[in-house]
């Protein structure tokens, strides 16, 4: 029986006509591309950095396509997925089976394959489901047009390269890649792995909690600004009401003579109040849009992270998407508007009738820049809190790291072992070694441990803590750090750089002019910070050997361990000066933490303000910075 599809498929709710180039949202509503573009422009006209808009039908927040600021507002409508089903039925009374039409037959379609975007009759639907390459395709009845119109989850799709699926993960840049990404954008990268291989390291509950905690703080700050600006609007109304009453009381006895002036000033006040509230509302709308953008992705993607049945790939991509959104939002400019309307009735108004004006009315606008980097601590005034302190009997802690679980992995030089313990010192596991370990670094699924006497590096599995491999490096390796494919090692006389793996034939020496380099680190700009135990000096150099700064201080004696935080600030242990020097990324002294006994190693927990300090006299202390 023929069905009149035009009676069943709705019209575009904006133009109330048949769809022309229809595009769809996740809320399942579709609109003409041109109609949608007009709606988007009108919705975003007052936003300083547009991040999305409300669906014209259900008003749910629709985030802008792509990354933040990737496309202009004028392009947004063209970036949403085409609704191929609505395109097929526009102006058509009945839909014919596409395979049958190819055979010269006209058979009414009963189903729609979302993967092939083809209409199928009952017979072709059966064969379609039996054919091996099509068995997993989503085939729906044409009566379920609303389900057909719903766009699929695009989390696993590369938006840059025509919807190809993500297949690999680039360890150097820490991003997922499709096959085209690998050949075009990452052709110089060599460290790839399958997406499912990095799943657990990214979706560890501790990492997810840290990310969600940062986003929650971000939300609270935005909500606080919105509340304050709304309160400012209410306060403007209160001031206007108070002033109106005051002005009315003053003019009671002279109303006839100054009626015209009174009306002029009230109109001026009303106009100024309206303009001020309009400006505040624009600011509120902008912040609310950013909040909606963040909440949208948080609610959408957090389901994947908390869904135990979801694939590791989806959890990885959800985490990466959340992290990217979180980082990009923090980079936007945030300006909080404050408006204060000032009014003052002139004393002369009470005495004189004939005056050119009755009061002064003005609005004072105050723009305050808002800092949204929740991890950015002012170390000059921050409080240093003891989180925990414990002793490992007989241990000489030269290096260590925070594991993704929050536990510590420590190198005990005297005990010829590596120790996994919690932050209260409870030993969970030990790795016995033949030689004395020195420093520790971890990235992905491997832990690297230096062994200066054996001139080698141990690779240890981060999950099982089993030794995978012993790699000879032909130098007395002490400190170690890595960024992407570049590894730097501090030795007795130099800093050695390995650009690809640990191929000693490709090793190169960074000329530092220093010796006894027991601490070395690479910052987020791929610069090397190293310290000389014997010369009491710290240097920062680029990978070509250009010195960016040199630091020494009368209170820095025998610098040992060195690390950086998430903002690039530098922390240096003064072993015999019993302190920690905190430098900005450009080498300026921010603060000296005194009373730290014989500090050797120092490391931060990822994406937090928590760090631990070990010494060679069995002690480990965990600290945490708090804003004062």
Coordinates of C-alpha atoms in Angstrom, one line a residue:
X1 CA 0.0 0.0 0.0
X2 CA 1.4 3.4 -1.0
X3 CA 2.0 5.9 1.7
X4 CA 2.0 9.6 1.2
X5 CA 5.3 10.5 2.8
X6 CA 4.7 14.2 2.6
X7 CA 1.9 13.7 5.1
X8 CA 4.2 11.9 7.5
X9 CA 7.6 13.6 7.2
X10 CA 7.4 17.0 8.9
X11 CA 8.4 20.3 7.3
X12 CA 11.3 22.5 8.4
X13 CA 10.1 24.1 11.6
X14 CA 11.8 27.4 10.7
X15 CA 10.6 28.0 7.1
X16 CA 7.6 25.6 7.3
X17 CA 8.4 24.3 3.9
X18 CA 9.9 21.1 2.6
X19 CA 13.6 20.6 3.6
X20 CA 16.3 22.0 1.4
X21 CA 19.8 20.6 2.2
X22 CA 18.6 19.3 5.7
X23 CA 21.1 18.9 8.5
X24 CA 20.6 17.2 11.8
X25 CA 21.6 17.6 15.5
X26 CA 22.1 15.0 18.3
X27 CA 18.7 16.1 19.7
X28 CA 17.3 14.4 16.5
X29 CA 15.8 17.7 15.1
X30 CA 16.6 18.7 11.5
X31 CA 16.5 22.0 9.6
X32 CA 17.3 23.5 6.2
X33 CA 20.9 24.5 6.1
X34 CA 20.1 28.1 5.1
X35 CA 17.4 28.5 7.8
X36 CA 19.8 27.1 10.4
X37 CA 22.6 29.5 9.3
X38 CA 20.2 32.5 9.8
X39 CA 19.2 31.2 13.3
X40 CA 22.9 30.6 14.3
X41 CA 23.9 34.1 13.3
X42 CA 21.1 35.8 15.2
X43 CA 21.8 33.6 18.3
X44 CA 25.5 34.4 18.4
X45 CA 25.5 38.1 17.5
X46 CA 26.1 39.2 21.1
X47 CA 28.7 36.5 22.1
X48 CA 32.3 37.6 22.3
X49 CA 33.5 34.0 21.6
X50 CA 30.5 32.0 20.3
X51 CA 30.6 28.4 21.4
X52 CA 27.2 27.2 20.3
X53 CA 23.5 28.0 20.1
X54 CA 20.0 26.7 21.1
X55 CA 18.2 24.2 18.9
X56 CA 15.4 26.3 17.2
X57 CA 12.8 23.6 18.2
X58 CA 13.7 22.2 21.6
X59 CA 16.1 24.9 22.8
X60 CA 18.7 22.3 23.9
X61 CA 22.3 23.7 23.7
X62 CA 24.1 22.7 20.5
X63 CA 27.9 23.1 20.7
X64 CA 29.7 24.6 17.7
X65 CA 31.2 22.0 15.3
X66 CA 34.9 21.2 15.4
X67 CA 37.3 22.6 18.0
X68 CA 36.8 26.0 19.7
X69 CA 37.2 28.8 17.1
X70 CA 38.0 26.2 14.3
X71 CA 35.1 27.5 12.1
X72 CA 33.5 30.9 11.8
X73 CA 29.8 31.3 12.7
X74 CA 29.0 31.6 9.0
X75 CA 30.4 28.1 8.4
X76 CA 28.7 26.3 11.3
X77 CA 25.6 25.3 9.4
X78 CA 27.6 23.6 6.7
X79 CA 29.6 21.5 9.2
X80 CA 26.6 19.6 10.7
X81 CA 25.9 16.1 9.1
X82 CA 23.5 16.0 6.2
X83 CA 20.2 14.1 6.9
X84 CA 20.3 11.9 3.8
X85 CA 16.9 10.4 4.6
X86 CA 15.1 13.7 4.6
X87 CA 17.0 14.7 1.5
X88 CA 15.7 11.5 -0.2
X89 CA 12.0 12.0 0.8
X90 CA 11.8 15.7 0.0
X91 CA 9.0 16.1 -2.6
X92 CA 8.6 12.4 -3.0
X93 CA 5.3 10.6 -2.4
X94 CA 6.8 7.1 -2.1
X95 CA 10.4 5.9 -1.7
X96 CA 11.5 3.2 -4.1
X97 CA 14.0 0.5 -3.3
X98 CA 17.4 1.6 -4.6
X99 CA 18.8 -1.8 -5.5
X100 CA 15.6 -2.7 -7.3
X101 CA 15.7 0.6 -9.2
X102 CA 19.2 -0.4 -10.3
X103 CA 17.7 -3.5 -11.8
X104 CA 15.0 -1.5 -13.6
X105 CA 12.2 -2.4 -11.2
X106 CA 10.1 -0.1 -9.1
X107 CA 9.5 -1.6 -5.7
X108 CA 8.3 0.4 -2.7
X109 CA 10.9 0.6 0.0
X110 CA 10.1 -0.6 3.5
X111 CA 13.4 0.1 5.3
X112 CA 16.4 2.4 5.4
X113 CA 20.0 1.4 5.9
X114 CA 21.7 4.2 7.9
X115 CA 25.2 2.9 7.0
X116 CA 24.6 2.8 3.3
X117 CA 22.0 5.7 3.2
X118 CA 19.8 3.5 0.9
X119 CA 16.2 2.6 0.9
X120 CA 15.4 -1.1 0.7
X121 CA 12.3 -3.2 0.0
X122 CA 11.4 -6.1 2.2
X123 CA 13.2 -8.7 0.0
X124 CA 16.4 -6.6 -0.3
X125 CA 16.4 -6.0 3.4
X126 CA 16.6 -9.7 4.1
X127 CA 19.6 -10.1 1.7
X128 CA 21.2 -7.0 3.1
X129 CA 21.2 -8.4 6.6
X130 CA 22.5 -11.8 5.4
X131 CA 25.4 -10.3 3.4
X132 CA 28.5 -10.5 5.6
X133 CA 29.9 -7.0 5.0
X134 CA 26.4 -5.6 5.9
X135 CA 25.5 -7.7 8.9
X136 CA 26.3 -5.0 11.4
X137 CA 24.6 -2.2 9.5
X138 CA 21.7 -0.4 11.2
X139 CA 18.5 -1.0 9.2
X140 CA 15.3 0.7 10.4
X141 CA 11.7 0.7 9.2
X142 CA 10.7 3.8 7.2
X143 CA 8.0 4.4 9.7
X144 CA 10.7 5.1 12.2
X145 CA 11.8 8.3 10.4
X146 CA 12.7 10.0 13.7
X147 CA 15.2 7.3 14.5
X148 CA 16.5 7.3 11.0
X149 CA 17.1 11.1 11.3
X150 CA 19.1 10.7 14.5
X151 CA 22.8 11.2 13.8
X152 CA 25.2 8.5 15.0
X153 CA 27.9 9.0 17.6
X154 CA 30.9 10.6 15.9
X155 CA 33.4 10.2 18.7
X156 CA 35.4 7.6 16.8
X157 CA 35.3 9.6 13.6
X158 CA 38.1 12.0 12.4
X159 CA 36.3 15.2 11.5
X160 CA 39.3 16.5 9.7
X161 CA 39.5 13.7 7.1
X162 CA 36.1 13.0 5.7
X163 CA 34.8 10.9 8.6
X164 CA 37.5 8.2 8.6
X165 CA 37.7 6.2 11.8
X166 CA 40.4 6.7 14.3
X167 CA 42.7 3.7 14.3
X168 CA 46.1 4.6 15.9
X169 CA 47.4 6.7 18.8
X170 CA 50.4 9.0 18.4
X171 CA 52.4 8.8 21.6
X172 CA 54.5 11.8 20.7
X173 CA 51.5 14.2 20.4
X174 CA 49.1 12.2 22.6
X175 CA 46.2 12.3 20.1
X176 CA 44.2 9.7 18.1
X177 CA 44.9 9.5 14.4
X178 CA 43.1 8.1 11.3
X179 CA 45.1 6.7 8.4
X180 CA 45.3 10.1 6.7
X181 CA 46.4 11.9 9.9
X182 CA 49.3 9.5 10.1
X183 CA 50.5 10.1 6.5
X184 CA 49.8 13.9 6.3
X185 CA 50.1 15.3 9.8
X186 CA 52.3 12.8 11.6
X187 CA 54.7 11.6 8.9
X188 CA 57.7 12.4 11.1
X189 CA 56.3 10.5 14.1
X190 CA 57.4 7.0 14.8
X191 CA 55.8 6.1 18.1
X192 CA 52.3 4.8 17.3
X193 CA 50.1 2.1 18.9
X194 CA 46.5 0.8 18.6
X195 CA 43.9 2.9 20.4
X196 CA 42.9 0.0 22.6
X197 CA 46.4 -0.4 23.8
X198 CA 46.4 2.9 25.6
X199 CA 42.9 2.6 27.0
X200 CA 43.6 1.9 30.7
X201 CA 46.4 4.5 31.0
X202 CA 44.0 7.3 30.0
X203 CA 40.8 6.1 31.7
X204 CA 42.3 5.4 35.1
X205 CA 39.8 6.5 37.7
X206 CA 42.4 8.9 39.3
X207 CA 43.0 10.7 36.0
X208 CA 39.3 10.9 35.3
X209 CA 38.7 12.3 38.8
X210 CA 41.4 14.9 38.4
X211 CA 40.0 16.1 35.1
X212 CA 36.4 16.1 36.4
X213 CA 37.5 18.0 39.5
X214 CA 39.1 20.6 37.4
X215 CA 36.1 21.0 35.2
X216 CA 33.8 21.2 38.3
X217 CA 36.0 24.0 39.7
X218 CA 35.7 25.7 36.3
X219 CA 31.9 25.4 36.3
X220 CA 31.7 26.8 39.8
X221 CA 33.8 29.8 38.9
X222 CA 31.6 30.5 35.8
X223 CA 28.4 30.1 37.8
X224 CA 29.8 32.4 40.5
X225 CA 30.5 35.1 37.9
X226 CA 27.0 34.7 36.4
X227 CA 25.4 35.0 39.8
X228 CA 27.4 38.1 40.6
X229 CA 26.5 39.8 37.3
X230 CA 22.8 38.9 37.8
X231 CA 23.0 40.3 41.3
X232 CA 24.6 43.4 39.7
X233 CA 21.5 43.7 37.5
X234 CA 19.2 43.5 40.5
X235 CA 21.3 46.0 42.3
X236 CA 20.9 48.4 39.4
X237 CA 17.1 48.0 39.6
X238 CA 17.3 48.7 43.4
X239 CA 19.4 51.8 42.8
X240 CA 17.1 53.0 40.1
X241 CA 14.0 52.4 42.4
X242 CA 15.7 54.2 45.3
X243 CA 16.8 57.1 43.2
X244 CA 13.3 57.4 41.6
X245 CA 11.7 57.7 45.0
X246 CA 14.3 60.2 46.2
X247 CA 13.9 62.3 43.2
X248 CA 10.1 62.2 43.5
X249 CA 10.3 63.3 47.2
X250 CA 12.5 66.2 46.2
X251 CA 10.3 67.4 43.4
X252 CA 7.0 67.1 45.2
X253 CA 6.9 70.8 46.1
X254 CA 8.3 72.0 42.8
X255 CA 6.6 69.5 40.4
X256 CA 4.9 72.1 38.2
X257 CA 8.0 74.1 37.6
X258 CA 10.4 71.3 37.0
X259 CA 8.1 68.6 35.4
X260 CA 9.9 68.8 32.1
X261 CA 13.4 68.4 33.8
X262 CA 12.1 65.5 35.9
X263 CA 10.9 63.6 32.9
X264 CA 14.2 64.2 31.1
X265 CA 16.2 62.8 33.9
X266 CA 14.0 59.8 34.5
X267 CA 14.2 59.0 30.8
X268 CA 17.9 59.3 31.0
X269 CA 18.1 57.0 34.0
X270 CA 15.8 54.5 32.3
X271 CA 17.9 54.5 29.2
X272 CA 21.1 54.2 31.1
X273 CA 19.7 51.3 33.2
X274 CA 18.5 49.5 30.1
X275 CA 21.9 49.9 28.4
X276 CA 23.8 48.8 31.4
X277 CA 21.5 45.7 31.9
X278 CA 21.8 44.9 28.2
X279 CA 25.6 45.0 28.5
X280 CA 25.5 42.8 31.6
X281 CA 23.0 40.4 29.9
X282 CA 25.4 40.1 27.0
X283 CA 28.2 39.1 29.3
X284 CA 25.9 36.7 31.2
X285 CA 24.8 35.1 27.9
X286 CA 28.5 34.6 26.9
X287 CA 29.4 32.9 30.2
X288 CA 26.2 30.8 30.2
X289 CA 27.0 29.6 26.7
X290 CA 30.5 28.6 27.8
X291 CA 29.0 26.8 30.8
X292 CA 26.4 25.1 28.6
X293 CA 29.2 24.0 26.2
X294 CA 31.2 22.5 29.0
X295 CA 28.2 20.8 30.6
X296 CA 27.0 19.4 27.3
X297 CA 30.3 17.7 26.6
X298 CA 30.8 16.7 30.2
X299 CA 27.3 15.1 30.5
X300 CA 27.6 13.4 27.0
X301 CA 31.2 12.1 27.4
X302 CA 31.2 11.3 31.1
X303 CA 28.6 8.6 30.4
X304 CA 31.2 6.9 28.3
X305 CA 33.8 7.1 31.1
X306 CA 31.4 5.7 33.7
X307 CA 29.9 3.1 31.4
X308 CA 31.7 -0.2 32.2
X309 CA 30.4 -1.8 29.1
X310 CA 31.7 0.9 26.8
X311 CA 34.7 0.1 24.7
X312 CA 38.2 1.2 25.8
X313 CA 38.5 3.2 22.6
X314 CA 35.3 5.1 23.3
X315 CA 36.5 5.8 26.9
X316 CA 39.9 6.9 25.6
X317 CA 38.4 9.3 23.1
X318 CA 35.9 10.6 25.6
X319 CA 38.7 11.4 28.1
X320 CA 40.7 13.0 25.4
X321 CA 37.8 15.0 24.1
X322 CA 36.9 16.2 27.6
X323 CA 40.6 17.1 28.3
X324 CA 40.9 19.0 25.0
X325 CA 37.6 20.9 25.6
X326 CA 38.7 21.7 29.2
X327 CA 42.1 23.0 28.0
X328 CA 40.7 25.0 25.1
X329 CA 38.0 26.7 27.4
X330 CA 40.7 27.8 29.8
X331 CA 42.6 29.5 27.0
X332 CA 39.6 31.7 26.1
X333 CA 39.6 35.3 27.2
X334 CA 37.3 35.9 30.3
X335 CA 36.3 39.4 31.3
X336 CA 33.8 40.0 34.1
X337 CA 31.7 43.1 33.7
X338 CA 30.7 45.2 36.6
X339 CA 28.4 48.3 36.2
X340 CA 27.6 50.8 39.0
X341 CA 25.1 53.5 38.3
X342 CA 25.7 56.6 40.4
X343 CA 23.1 59.1 41.1
X344 CA 23.1 62.3 43.3
X345 CA 20.4 64.8 43.9
X346 CA 21.9 68.3 43.8
X347 CA 21.4 70.4 46.9
X348 CA 20.5 73.4 44.8
X349 CA 17.5 71.5 43.5
X350 CA 15.9 71.7 47.0
X351 CA 16.4 75.5 47.1
X352 CA 15.9 76.7 43.5
X353 CA 13.2 76.1 41.0
X354 CA 14.8 77.2 37.8
X355 CA 17.7 74.9 37.3
X356 CA 19.2 73.4 34.1
X357 CA 19.3 69.9 35.6
X358 CA 18.2 68.0 38.8
X359 CA 20.8 65.3 39.2
X360 CA 23.9 63.6 37.9
X361 CA 23.3 60.2 36.5
X362 CA 26.1 58.0 35.2
X363 CA 27.2 54.4 34.9
X364 CA 30.7 53.2 35.8
X365 CA 31.7 50.1 33.9
X366 CA 34.5 48.0 35.4
X367 CA 36.0 45.1 33.5
X368 CA 38.0 42.6 35.6
X369 CA 40.1 39.9 33.9
X370 CA 39.2 36.5 35.4
X371 CA 41.8 33.8 35.7
X372 CA 40.4 30.3 35.0
X373 CA 43.5 28.1 35.2
X374 CA 42.5 26.3 38.4
X375 CA 46.0 24.7 38.7
X376 CA 47.9 28.0 38.5
X377 CA 49.3 28.7 41.9
X378 CA 51.1 31.8 43.1
X379 CA 54.0 30.2 44.8
X380 CA 55.1 33.4 46.3
X381 CA 52.2 33.3 48.7
X382 CA 50.8 29.8 48.5
X383 CA 50.6 27.7 51.6
X384 CA 52.7 24.5 51.7
X385 CA 50.7 21.7 53.4
X386 CA 52.1 18.4 54.7
X387 CA 50.1 15.7 53.1
X388 CA 52.1 12.8 54.6
X389 CA 55.6 11.8 55.7
X390 CA 57.0 8.3 56.2
X391 CA 60.3 6.4 56.5
X392 CA 61.5 3.4 54.5
X393 CA 64.1 1.7 56.7
X394 CA 67.5 1.6 55.1
X395 CA 66.5 3.3 51.9
X396 CA 68.4 5.9 49.9
X397 CA 65.8 7.5 47.6
X398 CA 67.4 9.0 44.6
X399 CA 64.5 9.1 42.2
X400 CA 60.8 8.4 42.0
X401 CA 57.4 9.2 40.3
X402 CA 53.7 9.3 41.0
X403 CA 51.9 6.4 39.3
X404 CA 48.5 7.1 37.6
X405 CA 46.9 5.3 40.6
X406 CA 48.4 7.9 43.0
X407 CA 50.9 5.5 44.5
X408 CA 54.7 6.2 44.5
X409 CA 57.3 4.3 42.6
X410 CA 60.7 4.9 44.2
X411 CA 64.3 4.1 43.3
X412 CA 66.2 2.9 46.4
X413 CA 69.9 3.3 45.5
X414 CA 71.3 1.7 48.6
X415 CA 68.9 -1.2 48.7
X416 CA 69.3 -2.0 45.0
X417 CA 65.5 -2.1 44.5
X418 CA 62.5 -0.2 43.3
X419 CA 59.6 0.2 45.7
X420 CA 55.9 0.7 45.0
X421 CA 54.1 2.2 48.0
X422 CA 51.2 4.3 48.8
X423 CA 51.5 7.9 50.1
X424 CA 51.5 6.7 53.7
X425 CA 54.6 4.5 53.1
X426 CA 52.8 1.1 53.0
X427 CA 55.0 -1.0 50.6
X428 CA 52.8 -2.7 48.0
X429 CA 55.5 -4.3 45.9
X430 CA 59.3 -4.5 45.5
X431 CA 61.4 -5.0 42.4
X432 CA 64.8 -6.4 43.3
X433 CA 67.7 -5.3 41.0
X434 CA 71.3 -6.4 40.5
X435 CA 72.6 -2.8 40.4
X436 CA 71.8 0.4 42.2
X437 CA 69.0 2.4 40.5
X438 CA 69.1 6.2 40.3
X439 CA 66.3 8.1 38.6
X440 CA 62.8 7.1 37.4
X441 CA 60.6 8.3 34.5
X442 CA 57.3 7.0 33.2
X443 CA 55.4 7.5 30.0
X444 CA 52.5 5.3 28.9
X445 CA 52.9 1.7 29.8
X446 CA 56.7 1.8 30.6
X447 CA 58.8 2.9 33.5
X448 CA 62.4 3.8 32.8
X449 CA 65.0 3.4 35.6
X450 CA 68.6 4.6 35.2
X451 CA 71.5 2.5 36.3
X452 CA 74.7 4.6 36.3
X453 CA 77.2 1.9 37.3
X454 CA 75.9 -0.5 34.7
X455 CA 75.5 2.3 32.1
X456 CA 72.1 1.1 31.2
X457 CA 68.4 1.8 31.5
X458 CA 65.8 -0.7 32.7
X459 CA 62.4 -0.8 31.1
X460 CA 59.7 -2.0 33.6
X461 CA 56.1 -2.7 32.8
X462 CA 54.0 -0.2 34.7
X463 CA 51.2 -2.7 35.4
X464 CA 53.0 -5.9 36.4
X465 CA 56.3 -4.1 37.4
X466 CA 58.2 -6.9 35.6
X467 CA 61.5 -6.0 33.9
X468 CA 60.9 -5.9 30.2
X469 CA 64.4 -5.1 29.0
X470 CA 67.8 -3.8 29.9
X471 CA 69.0 -1.2 27.4
X472 CA 72.8 -0.3 27.3
X473 CA 73.3 3.5 26.7
X474 CA 77.1 3.6 27.1
X475 CA 77.1 6.5 29.6
X476 CA 76.9 6.8 33.4
X477 CA 73.2 7.7 33.3
X478 CA 71.8 9.5 36.4
X479 CA 68.9 11.8 35.8
X480 CA 66.4 11.0 33.0
X481 CA 63.5 12.7 31.3
X482 CA 61.6 12.3 28.1
X483 CA 59.3 14.3 25.8
X484 CA 57.7 12.6 22.8
X485 CA 60.6 10.7 21.1
X486 CA 63.3 12.8 22.7
X487 CA 65.1 11.4 25.8
X488 CA 67.7 13.3 27.8
X489 CA 70.1 11.8 30.3
X490 CA 72.2 13.6 32.9
X491 CA 75.7 12.0 33.3
X492 CA 78.8 12.7 35.4
X493 CA 80.1 15.1 32.7
X494 CA 77.3 15.9 30.2
X495 CA 73.7 15.8 29.1
X496 CA 73.1 13.2 26.4
X497 CA 70.2 13.4 24.0
X498 CA 68.6 10.3 22.3
X499 CA 66.2 11.5 19.6
X500 CA 64.9 8.0 18.6
X501 CA 64.9 5.2 21.1
X502 CA 68.3 4.5 22.7
X503 CA 70.4 4.1 19.6
X504 CA 73.9 5.0 20.9
X505 CA 75.1 5.6 17.4
X506 CA 72.6 8.5 17.1
X507 CA 73.3 9.9 20.6
X508 CA 74.4 13.5 20.7
X509 CA 75.9 15.6 23.6
X510 CA 74.3 18.8 24.7
X511 CA 77.2 21.2 25.6
X512 CA 76.3 22.6 29.1
X513 CA 79.7 23.4 30.6
X514 CA 78.5 21.5 33.7
X515 CA 79.5 18.3 35.5
X516 CA 77.9 15.9 38.0
X517 CA 74.4 16.4 36.4
X518 CA 72.2 14.3 38.7
X519 CA 69.0 16.2 37.9
X520 CA 67.6 16.8 34.4
X521 CA 64.1 17.6 33.0
X522 CA 62.4 18.6 29.8
X523 CA 59.7 21.3 30.1
X524 CA 56.6 21.7 28.0
X525 CA 58.5 23.8 25.4
X526 CA 61.1 21.0 24.8
X527 CA 63.8 22.9 26.7
X528 CA 66.3 21.1 29.0
X529 CA 66.8 22.1 32.7
X530 CA 69.8 20.6 34.3
X531 CA 71.7 21.1 37.6
X532 CA 75.4 20.7 38.5
X533 CA 75.9 19.1 41.9
X534 CA 79.6 20.3 42.1
X535 CA 79.2 23.8 40.6
X536 CA 76.0 24.7 42.5
X537 CA 74.5 25.9 39.1
X538 CA 71.2 25.4 37.2
X539 CA 70.9 26.0 33.5
X540 CA 68.1 26.0 31.0
X541 CA 69.0 25.3 27.3
X542 CA 67.2 24.5 24.1
X543 CA 67.9 21.2 22.3
X544 CA 70.5 23.0 20.1
X545 CA 72.5 24.0 23.2
X546 CA 71.6 27.7 23.4
X547 CA 71.6 28.8 27.0
X548 CA 68.3 30.4 28.0
X549 CA 69.2 31.2 31.6
X550 CA 71.8 30.3 34.3
X551 CA 70.7 30.3 38.0
X552 CA 72.9 30.2 41.1
X553 CA 72.2 31.5 44.6
X554 CA 74.1 31.7 47.8
X555 CA 71.4 29.5 49.4
X556 CA 71.6 26.8 46.8
X557 CA 74.2 24.2 47.7
X558 CA 74.7 21.0 45.7
X559 CA 71.5 21.0 43.5
X560 CA 70.3 17.5 43.1
X561 CA 66.8 16.7 41.8
X562 CA 64.9 19.0 39.5
X563 CA 61.3 19.0 38.1
X564 CA 58.7 21.2 36.6
X565 CA 55.0 21.7 37.3
X566 CA 52.2 21.9 34.8
X567 CA 52.8 25.6 34.3
X568 CA 56.5 25.2 33.6
X569 CA 57.7 26.5 37.0
X570 CA 61.0 24.9 38.1
X571 CA 61.7 23.2 41.4
X572 CA 65.3 22.5 42.4
X573 CA 66.5 20.5 45.5
X574 CA 69.4 22.0 47.4
X575 CA 70.8 18.9 48.9
X576 CA 73.2 20.4 51.5
X577 CA 71.4 23.8 51.8
X578 CA 68.3 21.8 52.9
X579 CA 65.8 23.7 50.8
X580 CA 63.9 23.8 47.5
X581 CA 64.2 26.7 45.1
X582 CA 61.2 27.6 43.0
X583 CA 61.9 29.4 39.8
X584 CA 59.6 30.7 37.1
X585 CA 60.0 29.2 33.6
X586 CA 62.3 32.1 32.7
X587 CA 64.6 31.5 35.7
X588 CA 63.3 34.2 38.2
X589 CA 63.4 33.1 41.8
X590 CA 59.8 32.9 43.2
X591 CA 60.4 31.4 46.6
X592 CA 62.8 29.2 48.7
X593 CA 61.2 26.5 50.8
X594 CA 63.5 26.1 53.8
X595 CA 63.8 23.2 56.2
X596 CA 63.7 20.4 53.7
X597 CA 66.3 17.9 55.0
X598 CA 68.7 16.5 52.4
X599 CA 66.3 16.5 49.5
X600 CA 67.3 14.3 46.5
X601 CA 64.4 13.6 44.2
X602 CA 61.2 15.7 43.7
X603 CA 58.2 15.0 41.4
X604 CA 54.7 16.4 40.9
X605 CA 51.6 14.3 40.6
X606 CA 50.1 14.8 37.2
X607 CA 47.5 17.7 36.9
X608 CA 47.7 18.5 40.7
X609 CA 49.6 20.7 43.0
X610 CA 50.8 17.7 45.0
X611 CA 54.5 16.7 45.0
X612 CA 56.8 14.4 47.0
X613 CA 60.4 14.9 48.1
X614 CA 62.7 11.9 48.9
X615 CA 66.1 12.0 50.6
X616 CA 69.0 9.6 51.1
X617 CA 68.2 9.1 54.8
X618 CA 65.1 6.9 54.4
X619 CA 62.6 9.7 54.4
X620 CA 59.8 10.6 51.9
X621 CA 57.5 13.6 52.4
X622 CA 54.4 14.4 50.3
X623 CA 53.4 18.1 50.1
X624 CA 50.6 20.1 48.6
X625 CA 50.3 23.7 47.6
X626 CA 47.1 25.5 48.4
X627 CA 46.1 29.1 47.4
X628 CA 46.5 31.4 50.3

